[in-house]
Amino acid sequence: MSQILSRRGWIALAIVALTAVILGFVGASQEAIIVSIVGAVAAIFASAAGRALEDDHPVVPTMPEPPSPLGPVLDALGEPVLILSGPRIASANGAARALLGSHIVGEDARIAIRHPAASGLLASEASAGPVALTGLGSADQRWEMQIAPIGDGRRLVHLSDRSGSHAAERMRVDFVANASHELRTPLASILGYVETLSDTAGDDPAIRARFLKIVFDEARRMQRLVDDLMSLSRIEAEKFRVPSDVVDLGALVDDTHAELAEAHDGRGRDIILEHDAGAIPVLGDRLQLSQLLHNLIGNAMKYGQPGTPVRVSITRDNGAIRLIVADQGEGIAPEHLPRLTERFYRVDPGRSRSVGGTGLGLAIVKHIVERHRGRLEISSRVGEGTRVSVTLRAPGQESPKPVS
Ligand code: ADP
């Protein structure tokens, strides 16, 4: 019995005996005393026996399944990863749950991914992919799925987000198509006129002179386009080399003013310069900043109302240098503003071509500003005019980006 009863059990028995003596003293009936003693002793022995049983067959506490050591690794991947056991999803990292839903663990992978290109591959046991899945998540997202066996009848499904590279590829294809189209139009015109000139029409001096002028203008148009295309690719090729030369922006604005004085039917006379007389140093590439000025002042001259001022000002802003080119032209409707720096985007293509535009001027400006780690802002009001602001770094202001 000493093995069954613990120290606490013996103390409890002593308390029972003491209770019986007290009940006797207070005059309780004999039956009541016996019933109390038997009940208490039975309870003590039952509890002791239970404890002994627990010692022989300890109850294993129900613990949550330990997290897989691979869990943090899969989460750190950042891209959706699933582990399948047969057709079911045994585990899914955070990115997979964010894409396919938090409920997917335990679900059939074909239901969770629900894509016609994926279901056959998810049903088979073999490795598969890469296979393109369009519209998973949102309609314009592109994913690439790969399936690889990892032993124990398990497979790893990896989804890579290809939306960015797909958009870049689409832009490249569009750009080549647009550039070819822009070049083909003047080329077709040149070929047509040259052919006509080689016929009898070329014998008439007046017709010949008129046609030759058209051929010359079209050839110049092609030349401007090729020049702009080459500028764009040069600037893009250098985009990671931040220019560090010190350039006097004030002097460069004065030079550009002089060069543009006679351009666009003498609109140069409408240019008003507003900047300090002394040097205004900025960190930059002189040639590219000159091209930026030509494009911005050129646009203000082309699209501004003849006879209205084109203001070119330079101010100091929080340590940075800010160039502003403002015109009083017809302005640009708000829906066009976000797209102006896209290649070949024009508000009015006919107008742009008639004033010698290539549709690349602002795209070039954007790339130059990006290479200079500057900031470009375009604001405009229809009927009032357009204002383009470029913020550049002053020497000693290496980083961060200048704040406007
Ligand atoms: P483009 O060679 O056609 O001038 P840009 O890239 O320089 O090409 O400009 C894109 C379009 O933005 C132009 O075709 C024109 O419609 C519009 N735009 C640019 N600057 C101005 C301006 N100052 N005022 C009004 N519209 C402008």
Short mmCIF file of N, CA, C and O in Angstrom, two decimals, residues 55-178:
data_model
loop_
_atom_site.label_atom_id
_atom_site.label_comp_id
_atom_site.label_asym_id
_atom_site.label_seq_id
_atom_site.Cartn_x
_atom_site.Cartn_y
_atom_site.Cartn_z
N ASP A 55 1.43 6.97 -14.32
CA ASP A 55 2.88 6.77 -14.34
C ASP A 55 3.26 5.62 -15.26
O ASP A 55 4.26 5.67 -15.97
N ASP A 56 2.38 4.54 -15.26
CA ASP A 56 2.67 3.40 -16.14
C ASP A 56 2.43 3.74 -17.60
O ASP A 56 3.15 3.31 -18.49
N HIS A 57 1.36 4.50 -17.90
CA HIS A 57 1.00 4.85 -19.29
C HIS A 57 0.89 6.36 -19.40
O HIS A 57 -0.21 6.91 -19.40
N PRO A 58 2.00 7.06 -19.41
CA PRO A 58 1.91 8.53 -19.43
C PRO A 58 1.11 9.02 -20.64
O PRO A 58 1.25 8.48 -21.73
N VAL A 59 0.26 10.04 -20.43
CA VAL A 59 -0.55 10.61 -21.51
C VAL A 59 0.33 11.60 -22.29
O VAL A 59 0.89 12.52 -21.69
N VAL A 60 0.48 11.34 -23.60
CA VAL A 60 1.32 12.24 -24.40
C VAL A 60 0.52 13.49 -24.74
O VAL A 60 -0.57 13.38 -25.29
N PRO A 61 0.98 14.68 -24.36
CA PRO A 61 0.22 15.88 -24.66
C PRO A 61 0.16 16.12 -26.16
O PRO A 61 1.12 15.81 -26.88
N THR A 62 -0.97 16.64 -26.67
CA THR A 62 -1.09 16.90 -28.11
C THR A 62 -0.40 18.22 -28.44
O THR A 62 -0.84 19.29 -28.03
N MET A 63 0.74 18.11 -29.14
CA MET A 63 1.53 19.28 -29.52
C MET A 63 1.26 19.62 -30.98
O MET A 63 1.06 18.71 -31.77
N PRO A 64 1.27 20.91 -31.39
CA PRO A 64 1.14 21.21 -32.82
C PRO A 64 2.34 20.66 -33.58
O PRO A 64 3.43 20.57 -33.03
N GLU A 65 2.09 20.23 -34.81
CA GLU A 65 3.16 19.66 -35.63
C GLU A 65 4.30 20.68 -35.77
O GLU A 65 4.02 21.86 -36.00
N PRO A 66 5.55 20.26 -35.56
CA PRO A 66 6.63 21.25 -35.63
C PRO A 66 6.72 21.84 -37.03
O PRO A 66 6.52 21.12 -38.01
N PRO A 67 6.97 23.15 -37.14
CA PRO A 67 7.04 23.74 -38.47
C PRO A 67 8.22 23.18 -39.25
O PRO A 67 9.25 22.87 -38.66
N SER A 68 8.02 23.02 -40.58
CA SER A 68 9.08 22.46 -41.41
C SER A 68 10.26 23.43 -41.40
O SER A 68 10.08 24.64 -41.52
N PRO A 69 11.50 22.89 -41.26
CA PRO A 69 12.67 23.78 -41.26
C PRO A 69 12.81 24.50 -42.60
O PRO A 69 13.49 25.51 -42.70
N LEU A 70 12.14 23.95 -43.65
CA LEU A 70 12.24 24.60 -44.97
C LEU A 70 11.30 25.80 -45.10
O LEU A 70 11.45 26.60 -46.00
N GLY A 71 10.34 25.90 -44.17
CA GLY A 71 9.33 26.98 -44.24
C GLY A 71 9.94 28.36 -44.42
O GLY A 71 9.63 29.05 -45.40
N PRO A 72 10.85 28.79 -43.53
CA PRO A 72 11.44 30.13 -43.68
C PRO A 72 12.21 30.28 -44.99
O PRO A 72 12.22 31.35 -45.58
N VAL A 73 12.83 29.16 -45.44
CA VAL A 73 13.59 29.23 -46.70
C VAL A 73 12.63 29.49 -47.86
O VAL A 73 12.87 30.35 -48.71
N LEU A 74 11.51 28.75 -47.88
CA LEU A 74 10.54 28.92 -48.96
C LEU A 74 9.93 30.32 -48.93
O LEU A 74 9.71 30.94 -49.96
N ASP A 75 9.67 30.82 -47.71
CA ASP A 75 9.12 32.18 -47.59
C ASP A 75 10.11 33.21 -48.10
O ASP A 75 9.74 34.18 -48.76
N ALA A 76 11.41 32.98 -47.80
CA ALA A 76 12.44 33.95 -48.20
C ALA A 76 12.59 34.02 -49.71
O ALA A 76 13.08 35.02 -50.24
N LEU A 77 12.16 32.96 -50.41
CA LEU A 77 12.27 32.96 -51.88
C LEU A 77 11.46 34.11 -52.49
O LEU A 77 11.79 34.62 -53.55
N GLY A 78 10.38 34.48 -51.84
CA GLY A 78 9.58 35.62 -52.32
C GLY A 78 8.63 35.25 -53.43
O GLY A 78 7.66 35.96 -53.68
N GLU A 79 8.87 34.15 -54.13
CA GLU A 79 7.97 33.75 -55.22
C GLU A 79 7.14 32.55 -54.75
O GLU A 79 7.58 31.80 -53.87
N PRO A 80 5.94 32.37 -55.30
CA PRO A 80 5.08 31.29 -54.81
C PRO A 80 5.69 29.90 -55.00
O PRO A 80 6.16 29.57 -56.10
N VAL A 81 5.70 29.14 -53.91
CA VAL A 81 6.21 27.76 -53.95
C VAL A 81 5.22 26.88 -53.20
O VAL A 81 4.77 27.22 -52.12
N LEU A 82 4.90 25.73 -53.82
CA LEU A 82 3.99 24.77 -53.18
C LEU A 82 4.73 23.44 -53.09
O LEU A 82 5.54 23.11 -53.95
N ILE A 83 4.42 22.66 -52.04
CA ILE A 83 4.90 21.28 -52.00
C ILE A 83 3.67 20.39 -52.07
O ILE A 83 2.73 20.55 -51.27
N LEU A 84 3.66 19.51 -53.09
CA LEU A 84 2.50 18.64 -53.29
C LEU A 84 2.81 17.25 -52.77
O LEU A 84 3.92 16.74 -52.94
N SER A 85 1.80 16.66 -52.16
CA SER A 85 1.88 15.25 -51.79
C SER A 85 0.80 14.59 -52.62
O SER A 85 -0.39 14.77 -52.34
N GLY A 86 1.20 13.85 -53.67
CA GLY A 86 0.21 13.39 -54.64
C GLY A 86 -0.38 14.63 -55.30
O GLY A 86 0.34 15.57 -55.60
N PRO A 87 -1.71 14.68 -55.43
CA PRO A 87 -2.30 15.87 -56.07
C PRO A 87 -2.56 17.00 -55.06
O PRO A 87 -2.92 18.09 -55.44
N ARG A 88 -2.39 16.71 -53.74
CA ARG A 88 -2.79 17.68 -52.72
C ARG A 88 -1.63 18.59 -52.32
O ARG A 88 -0.47 18.21 -52.37
N ILE A 89 -1.98 19.80 -51.89
CA ILE A 89 -0.97 20.76 -51.46
C ILE A 89 -0.64 20.47 -49.99
O ILE A 89 -1.49 20.64 -49.11
N ALA A 90 0.61 20.01 -49.76
CA ALA A 90 1.02 19.70 -48.38
C ALA A 90 1.46 20.97 -47.67
O ALA A 90 1.22 21.12 -46.48
N SER A 91 2.13 21.86 -48.38
CA SER A 91 2.46 23.16 -47.77
C SER A 91 2.62 24.20 -48.87
O SER A 91 2.85 23.87 -50.04
N ALA A 92 2.48 25.45 -48.45
CA ALA A 92 2.55 26.57 -49.40
C ALA A 92 3.22 27.73 -48.69
O ALA A 92 2.91 28.00 -47.53
N ASN A 93 4.13 28.40 -49.37
CA ASN A 93 4.77 29.54 -48.69
C ASN A 93 3.85 30.77 -48.74
O ASN A 93 2.77 30.73 -49.35
N GLY A 94 4.28 31.86 -48.09
CA GLY A 94 3.44 33.06 -47.97
C GLY A 94 3.04 33.61 -49.32
O GLY A 94 1.88 33.99 -49.53
N ALA A 95 4.01 33.63 -50.27
CA ALA A 95 3.71 34.21 -51.60
C ALA A 95 2.65 33.38 -52.31
O ALA A 95 1.78 33.93 -53.00
N ALA A 96 2.71 32.04 -52.14
CA ALA A 96 1.72 31.17 -52.79
C ALA A 96 0.33 31.40 -52.18
O ALA A 96 -0.67 31.46 -52.89
N ARG A 97 0.29 31.56 -50.84
CA ARG A 97 -1.02 31.79 -50.19
C ARG A 97 -1.58 33.15 -50.59
O ARG A 97 -2.77 33.31 -50.77
N ALA A 98 -0.66 34.14 -50.76
CA ALA A 98 -1.13 35.48 -51.16
C ALA A 98 -1.70 35.43 -52.57
O ALA A 98 -2.67 36.11 -52.89
N LEU A 99 -1.10 34.61 -53.44
CA LEU A 99 -1.55 34.54 -54.83
C LEU A 99 -2.81 33.69 -54.99
O LEU A 99 -3.75 34.07 -55.68
N LEU A 100 -2.82 32.51 -54.32
CA LEU A 100 -3.88 31.53 -54.59
C LEU A 100 -4.94 31.46 -53.49
O LEU A 100 -5.96 30.82 -53.66
N GLY A 101 -4.68 32.11 -52.36
CA GLY A 101 -5.66 32.09 -51.26
C GLY A 101 -5.08 31.39 -50.03
O GLY A 101 -4.29 30.45 -50.17
N SER A 102 -5.52 31.84 -48.85
CA SER A 102 -4.92 31.32 -47.61
C SER A 102 -5.41 29.90 -47.29
O SER A 102 -4.84 29.21 -46.45
N HIS A 103 -6.46 29.46 -48.00
CA HIS A 103 -7.08 28.17 -47.68
C HIS A 103 -6.47 27.00 -48.43
O HIS A 103 -6.92 25.87 -48.28
N ILE A 104 -5.45 27.22 -49.27
CA ILE A 104 -5.08 26.20 -50.26
C ILE A 104 -4.41 24.95 -49.70
O ILE A 104 -4.43 23.91 -50.34
N VAL A 105 -3.84 25.05 -48.48
CA VAL A 105 -3.15 23.86 -47.95
C VAL A 105 -4.19 22.76 -47.70
O VAL A 105 -5.22 23.00 -47.07
N GLY A 106 -3.91 21.56 -48.27
CA GLY A 106 -4.84 20.44 -48.16
C GLY A 106 -5.73 20.31 -49.38
O GLY A 106 -6.35 19.28 -49.60
N GLU A 107 -5.74 21.36 -50.21
CA GLU A 107 -6.62 21.34 -51.39
C GLU A 107 -5.92 20.63 -52.56
O GLU A 107 -4.69 20.54 -52.58
N ASP A 108 -6.71 20.16 -53.51
CA ASP A 108 -6.14 19.60 -54.74
C ASP A 108 -5.50 20.77 -55.52
O ASP A 108 -6.14 21.81 -55.71
N ALA A 109 -4.23 20.58 -55.93
CA ALA A 109 -3.49 21.68 -56.59
C ALA A 109 -4.20 22.15 -57.85
O ALA A 109 -4.13 23.33 -58.21
N ARG A 110 -4.89 21.21 -58.53
CA ARG A 110 -5.56 21.61 -59.79
C ARG A 110 -6.71 22.58 -59.51
O ARG A 110 -7.01 23.45 -60.30
N ILE A 111 -7.32 22.43 -58.32
CA ILE A 111 -8.41 23.36 -57.95
C ILE A 111 -7.82 24.68 -57.48
O ILE A 111 -8.30 25.75 -57.81
N ALA A 112 -6.71 24.59 -56.72
CA ALA A 112 -6.10 25.82 -56.18
C ALA A 112 -5.55 26.69 -57.31
O ALA A 112 -5.74 27.91 -57.32
N ILE A 113 -4.88 26.07 -58.30
CA ILE A 113 -4.27 26.87 -59.38
C ILE A 113 -5.31 27.13 -60.49
O ILE A 113 -5.36 28.20 -61.07
N ARG A 114 -6.13 26.20 -60.74
CA ARG A 114 -7.26 26.32 -61.69
C ARG A 114 -6.86 27.07 -62.96
O ARG A 114 -7.25 28.21 -63.20
N HIS A 115 -6.02 26.40 -63.75
CA HIS A 115 -5.61 26.99 -65.03
C HIS A 115 -5.51 25.85 -66.03
O HIS A 115 -4.88 24.82 -65.74
N PRO A 116 -6.10 26.03 -67.23
CA PRO A 116 -6.13 24.91 -68.19
C PRO A 116 -4.73 24.39 -68.54
O PRO A 116 -4.53 23.18 -68.72
N ALA A 117 -3.75 25.31 -68.60
CA ALA A 117 -2.40 24.87 -68.99
C ALA A 117 -1.70 24.12 -67.86
O ALA A 117 -0.71 23.43 -68.09
N ALA A 118 -2.23 24.24 -66.63
CA ALA A 118 -1.54 23.66 -65.48
C ALA A 118 -2.12 22.31 -65.06
O ALA A 118 -1.39 21.44 -64.58
N SER A 119 -3.44 22.11 -65.26
CA SER A 119 -4.07 20.95 -64.62
C SER A 119 -3.48 19.61 -65.06
O SER A 119 -3.25 18.74 -64.22
N GLY A 120 -3.21 19.43 -66.36
CA GLY A 120 -2.65 18.16 -66.85
C GLY A 120 -1.31 17.88 -66.18
O GLY A 120 -1.04 16.76 -65.75
N LEU A 121 -0.48 18.90 -66.08
CA LEU A 121 0.87 18.73 -65.53
C LEU A 121 0.81 18.45 -64.03
O LEU A 121 1.60 17.67 -63.50
N LEU A 122 -0.16 19.09 -63.34
CA LEU A 122 -0.27 18.89 -61.90
C LEU A 122 -0.79 17.48 -61.59
O LEU A 122 -0.50 16.93 -60.53
N ALA A 123 -1.55 16.89 -62.55
CA ALA A 123 -2.10 15.55 -62.34
C ALA A 123 -1.02 14.49 -62.52
O ALA A 123 -1.05 13.45 -61.87
N SER A 124 -0.04 14.74 -63.38
CA SER A 124 0.98 13.71 -63.64
C SER A 124 2.04 13.75 -62.53
O SER A 124 2.17 14.72 -61.80
N GLU A 125 2.80 12.66 -62.43
CA GLU A 125 3.78 12.56 -61.35
C GLU A 125 5.14 13.10 -61.78
O GLU A 125 6.04 13.27 -60.97
N ALA A 126 5.27 13.38 -63.08
CA ALA A 126 6.58 13.73 -63.63
C ALA A 126 6.92 15.20 -63.41
O ALA A 126 6.06 15.99 -63.05
N SER A 127 8.19 15.53 -63.63
CA SER A 127 8.57 16.94 -63.59
C SER A 127 8.06 17.59 -64.87
O SER A 127 7.87 16.93 -65.89
N ALA A 128 7.83 18.88 -64.81
CA ALA A 128 7.26 19.57 -65.98
C ALA A 128 7.63 21.03 -65.97
O ALA A 128 7.99 21.60 -64.94
N GLY A 129 7.57 21.63 -67.14
CA GLY A 129 7.76 23.08 -67.25
C GLY A 129 9.11 23.43 -67.84
O GLY A 129 9.88 22.55 -68.20
N PRO A 130 9.39 24.72 -68.02
CA PRO A 130 8.50 25.80 -67.61
C PRO A 130 7.31 25.94 -68.56
O PRO A 130 7.46 25.76 -69.75
N VAL A 131 6.15 26.24 -67.96
CA VAL A 131 4.96 26.45 -68.77
C VAL A 131 4.36 27.83 -68.39
O VAL A 131 4.37 28.19 -67.22
N ALA A 132 3.93 28.57 -69.41
CA ALA A 132 3.44 29.94 -69.17
C ALA A 132 1.98 29.90 -68.72
O ALA A 132 1.16 29.21 -69.31
N LEU A 133 1.66 30.62 -67.65
CA LEU A 133 0.28 30.73 -67.16
C LEU A 133 -0.11 32.20 -67.21
O LEU A 133 0.47 33.03 -66.52
N THR A 134 -1.08 32.53 -68.04
CA THR A 134 -1.53 33.92 -68.18
C THR A 134 -2.79 34.13 -67.36
O THR A 134 -3.66 33.28 -67.34
N GLY A 135 -2.85 35.25 -66.66
CA GLY A 135 -4.09 35.63 -65.98
C GLY A 135 -4.25 35.02 -64.61
O GLY A 135 -5.32 35.13 -64.01
N LEU A 136 -3.23 34.37 -64.08
CA LEU A 136 -3.31 33.87 -62.70
C LEU A 136 -3.11 35.06 -61.77
O LEU A 136 -2.18 35.83 -61.96
N GLY A 137 -3.95 35.23 -60.78
CA GLY A 137 -3.87 36.43 -59.93
C GLY A 137 -4.69 37.53 -60.56
O GLY A 137 -5.87 37.66 -60.33
N SER A 138 -4.06 38.32 -61.44
CA SER A 138 -4.83 39.34 -62.16
C SER A 138 -4.64 39.12 -63.66
O SER A 138 -3.70 38.44 -64.08
N ALA A 139 -5.53 39.73 -64.45
CA ALA A 139 -5.61 39.41 -65.88
C ALA A 139 -4.30 39.68 -66.62
O ALA A 139 -3.96 38.96 -67.57
N ASP A 140 -3.53 40.71 -66.20
CA ASP A 140 -2.33 41.04 -66.97
C ASP A 140 -1.06 40.42 -66.39
O ASP A 140 0.04 40.71 -66.84
N GLN A 141 -1.23 39.52 -65.41
CA GLN A 141 -0.02 38.89 -64.85
C GLN A 141 0.37 37.66 -65.64
O GLN A 141 -0.49 36.91 -66.11
N ARG A 142 1.68 37.49 -65.81
CA ARG A 142 2.22 36.31 -66.51
C ARG A 142 3.08 35.53 -65.54
O ARG A 142 3.96 36.11 -64.90
N TRP A 143 2.81 34.23 -65.42
CA TRP A 143 3.61 33.38 -64.53
C TRP A 143 4.24 32.26 -65.34
O TRP A 143 3.72 31.87 -66.37
N GLU A 144 5.33 31.75 -64.81
CA GLU A 144 5.96 30.58 -65.42
C GLU A 144 5.98 29.50 -64.34
O GLU A 144 6.48 29.76 -63.24
N MET A 145 5.41 28.33 -64.64
CA MET A 145 5.32 27.28 -63.62
C MET A 145 6.30 26.16 -63.91
O MET A 145 6.43 25.73 -65.06
N GLN A 146 6.98 25.70 -62.87
CA GLN A 146 7.88 24.55 -63.01
C GLN A 146 7.56 23.54 -61.92
O GLN A 146 7.31 23.93 -60.77
N ILE A 147 7.57 22.24 -62.29
CA ILE A 147 7.27 21.19 -61.31
C ILE A 147 8.46 20.24 -61.26
O ILE A 147 8.93 19.79 -62.31
N ALA A 148 8.95 19.95 -60.05
CA ALA A 148 10.10 19.03 -59.93
C ALA A 148 9.84 18.06 -58.78
O ALA A 148 9.42 18.49 -57.69
N PRO A 149 10.06 16.72 -59.00
CA PRO A 149 9.90 15.75 -57.90
C PRO A 149 10.98 15.98 -56.84
O PRO A 149 12.12 16.29 -57.18
N ILE A 150 10.61 15.83 -55.55
CA ILE A 150 11.62 16.01 -54.49
C ILE A 150 11.68 14.78 -53.58
O ILE A 150 12.14 14.86 -52.44
N GLY A 151 11.21 13.62 -54.08
CA GLY A 151 11.29 12.37 -53.31
C GLY A 151 10.05 12.15 -52.46
O GLY A 151 9.28 13.09 -52.22
N ASP A 152 9.89 10.91 -51.96
CA ASP A 152 8.75 10.56 -51.09
C ASP A 152 7.42 10.82 -51.76
O ASP A 152 6.43 11.13 -51.08
N GLY A 153 7.38 10.76 -53.08
CA GLY A 153 6.12 11.03 -53.80
C GLY A 153 5.71 12.48 -53.74
O GLY A 153 4.57 12.82 -54.02
N ARG A 154 6.64 13.35 -53.33
CA ARG A 154 6.31 14.79 -53.23
C ARG A 154 6.88 15.54 -54.43
O ARG A 154 7.89 15.12 -55.01
N ARG A 155 6.23 16.64 -54.76
CA ARG A 155 6.73 17.50 -55.86
C ARG A 155 6.72 18.95 -55.43
O ARG A 155 5.89 19.36 -54.62
N LEU A 156 7.68 19.69 -55.98
CA LEU A 156 7.77 21.12 -55.68
C LEU A 156 7.26 21.89 -56.90
O LEU A 156 7.70 21.64 -58.03
N VAL A 157 6.32 22.79 -56.66
CA VAL A 157 5.79 23.63 -57.75
C VAL A 157 6.27 25.06 -57.51
O VAL A 157 6.04 25.62 -56.45
N HIS A 158 6.96 25.61 -58.50
CA HIS A 158 7.52 26.96 -58.37
C HIS A 158 6.87 27.86 -59.43
O HIS A 158 6.89 27.53 -60.61
N LEU A 159 6.33 28.99 -58.98
CA LEU A 159 5.73 29.95 -59.93
C LEU A 159 6.61 31.20 -59.97
O LEU A 159 6.86 31.81 -58.93
N SER A 160 7.12 31.56 -61.15
CA SER A 160 7.96 32.77 -61.29
C SER A 160 7.15 33.85 -61.98
O SER A 160 6.51 33.59 -63.01
N ASP A 161 7.22 35.07 -61.44
CA ASP A 161 6.49 36.18 -62.02
C ASP A 161 7.26 36.72 -63.23
O ASP A 161 8.35 37.24 -63.09
N ARG A 162 6.66 36.57 -64.39
CA ARG A 162 7.32 37.03 -65.63
C ARG A 162 6.62 38.28 -66.19
O ARG A 162 6.84 38.64 -67.34
N SER A 163 5.76 38.93 -65.38
CA SER A 163 4.98 40.07 -65.90
C SER A 163 5.91 41.19 -66.37
O SER A 163 5.70 41.78 -67.43
N GLY A 164 6.97 41.50 -65.58
CA GLY A 164 7.89 42.60 -65.92
C GLY A 164 8.62 42.34 -67.21
O GLY A 164 8.63 43.18 -68.11
N SER A 165 9.20 41.14 -67.35
CA SER A 165 9.97 40.86 -68.56
C SER A 165 9.05 40.76 -69.77
O SER A 165 9.41 41.14 -70.88
N HIS A 166 7.81 40.29 -69.54
CA HIS A 166 6.86 40.21 -70.64
C HIS A 166 6.51 41.62 -71.14
O HIS A 166 6.49 41.87 -72.35
N ALA A 167 6.27 42.55 -70.18
CA ALA A 167 5.94 43.94 -70.56
C ALA A 167 7.12 44.58 -71.29
O ALA A 167 6.94 45.29 -72.28
N ALA A 168 8.35 44.30 -70.80
CA ALA A 168 9.54 44.88 -71.45
C ALA A 168 9.68 44.35 -72.88
O ALA A 168 10.00 45.10 -73.81
N GLU A 169 9.41 43.07 -73.05
CA GLU A 169 9.52 42.47 -74.38
C GLU A 169 8.46 43.06 -75.32
O GLU A 169 8.73 43.35 -76.48
N ARG A 170 7.24 43.26 -74.77
CA ARG A 170 6.17 43.84 -75.59
C ARG A 170 6.53 45.26 -76.01
O ARG A 170 6.33 45.67 -77.15
N MET A 171 7.15 46.02 -75.06
CA MET A 171 7.56 47.39 -75.37
C MET A 171 8.63 47.40 -76.46
O MET A 171 8.63 48.24 -77.35
N ARG A 172 9.55 46.43 -76.38
CA ARG A 172 10.63 46.36 -77.38
C ARG A 172 10.04 46.07 -78.77
O ARG A 172 10.40 46.72 -79.75
N VAL A 173 9.10 45.12 -78.80
CA VAL A 173 8.48 44.76 -80.09
C VAL A 173 7.72 45.96 -80.65
O VAL A 173 7.84 46.29 -81.84
N ASP A 174 6.95 46.65 -79.77
CA ASP A 174 6.19 47.84 -80.21
C ASP A 174 7.14 48.91 -80.72
O ASP A 174 6.86 49.58 -81.71
N PHE A 175 8.26 49.09 -80.01
CA PHE A 175 9.21 50.13 -80.38
C PHE A 175 9.80 49.86 -81.78
O PHE A 175 9.85 50.75 -82.63
N VAL A 176 10.19 48.62 -82.02
CA VAL A 176 10.75 48.27 -83.34
C VAL A 176 9.69 48.49 -84.42
O VAL A 176 9.97 49.06 -85.49
N ALA A 177 8.44 48.08 -84.13
CA ALA A 177 7.36 48.24 -85.12
C ALA A 177 7.12 49.73 -85.39
O ALA A 177 7.00 50.15 -86.55
N ASN A 178 7.10 50.56 -84.32
CA ASN A 178 6.86 52.00 -84.49
C ASN A 178 8.00 52.65 -85.26
O ASN A 178 7.76 53.47 -86.15
#
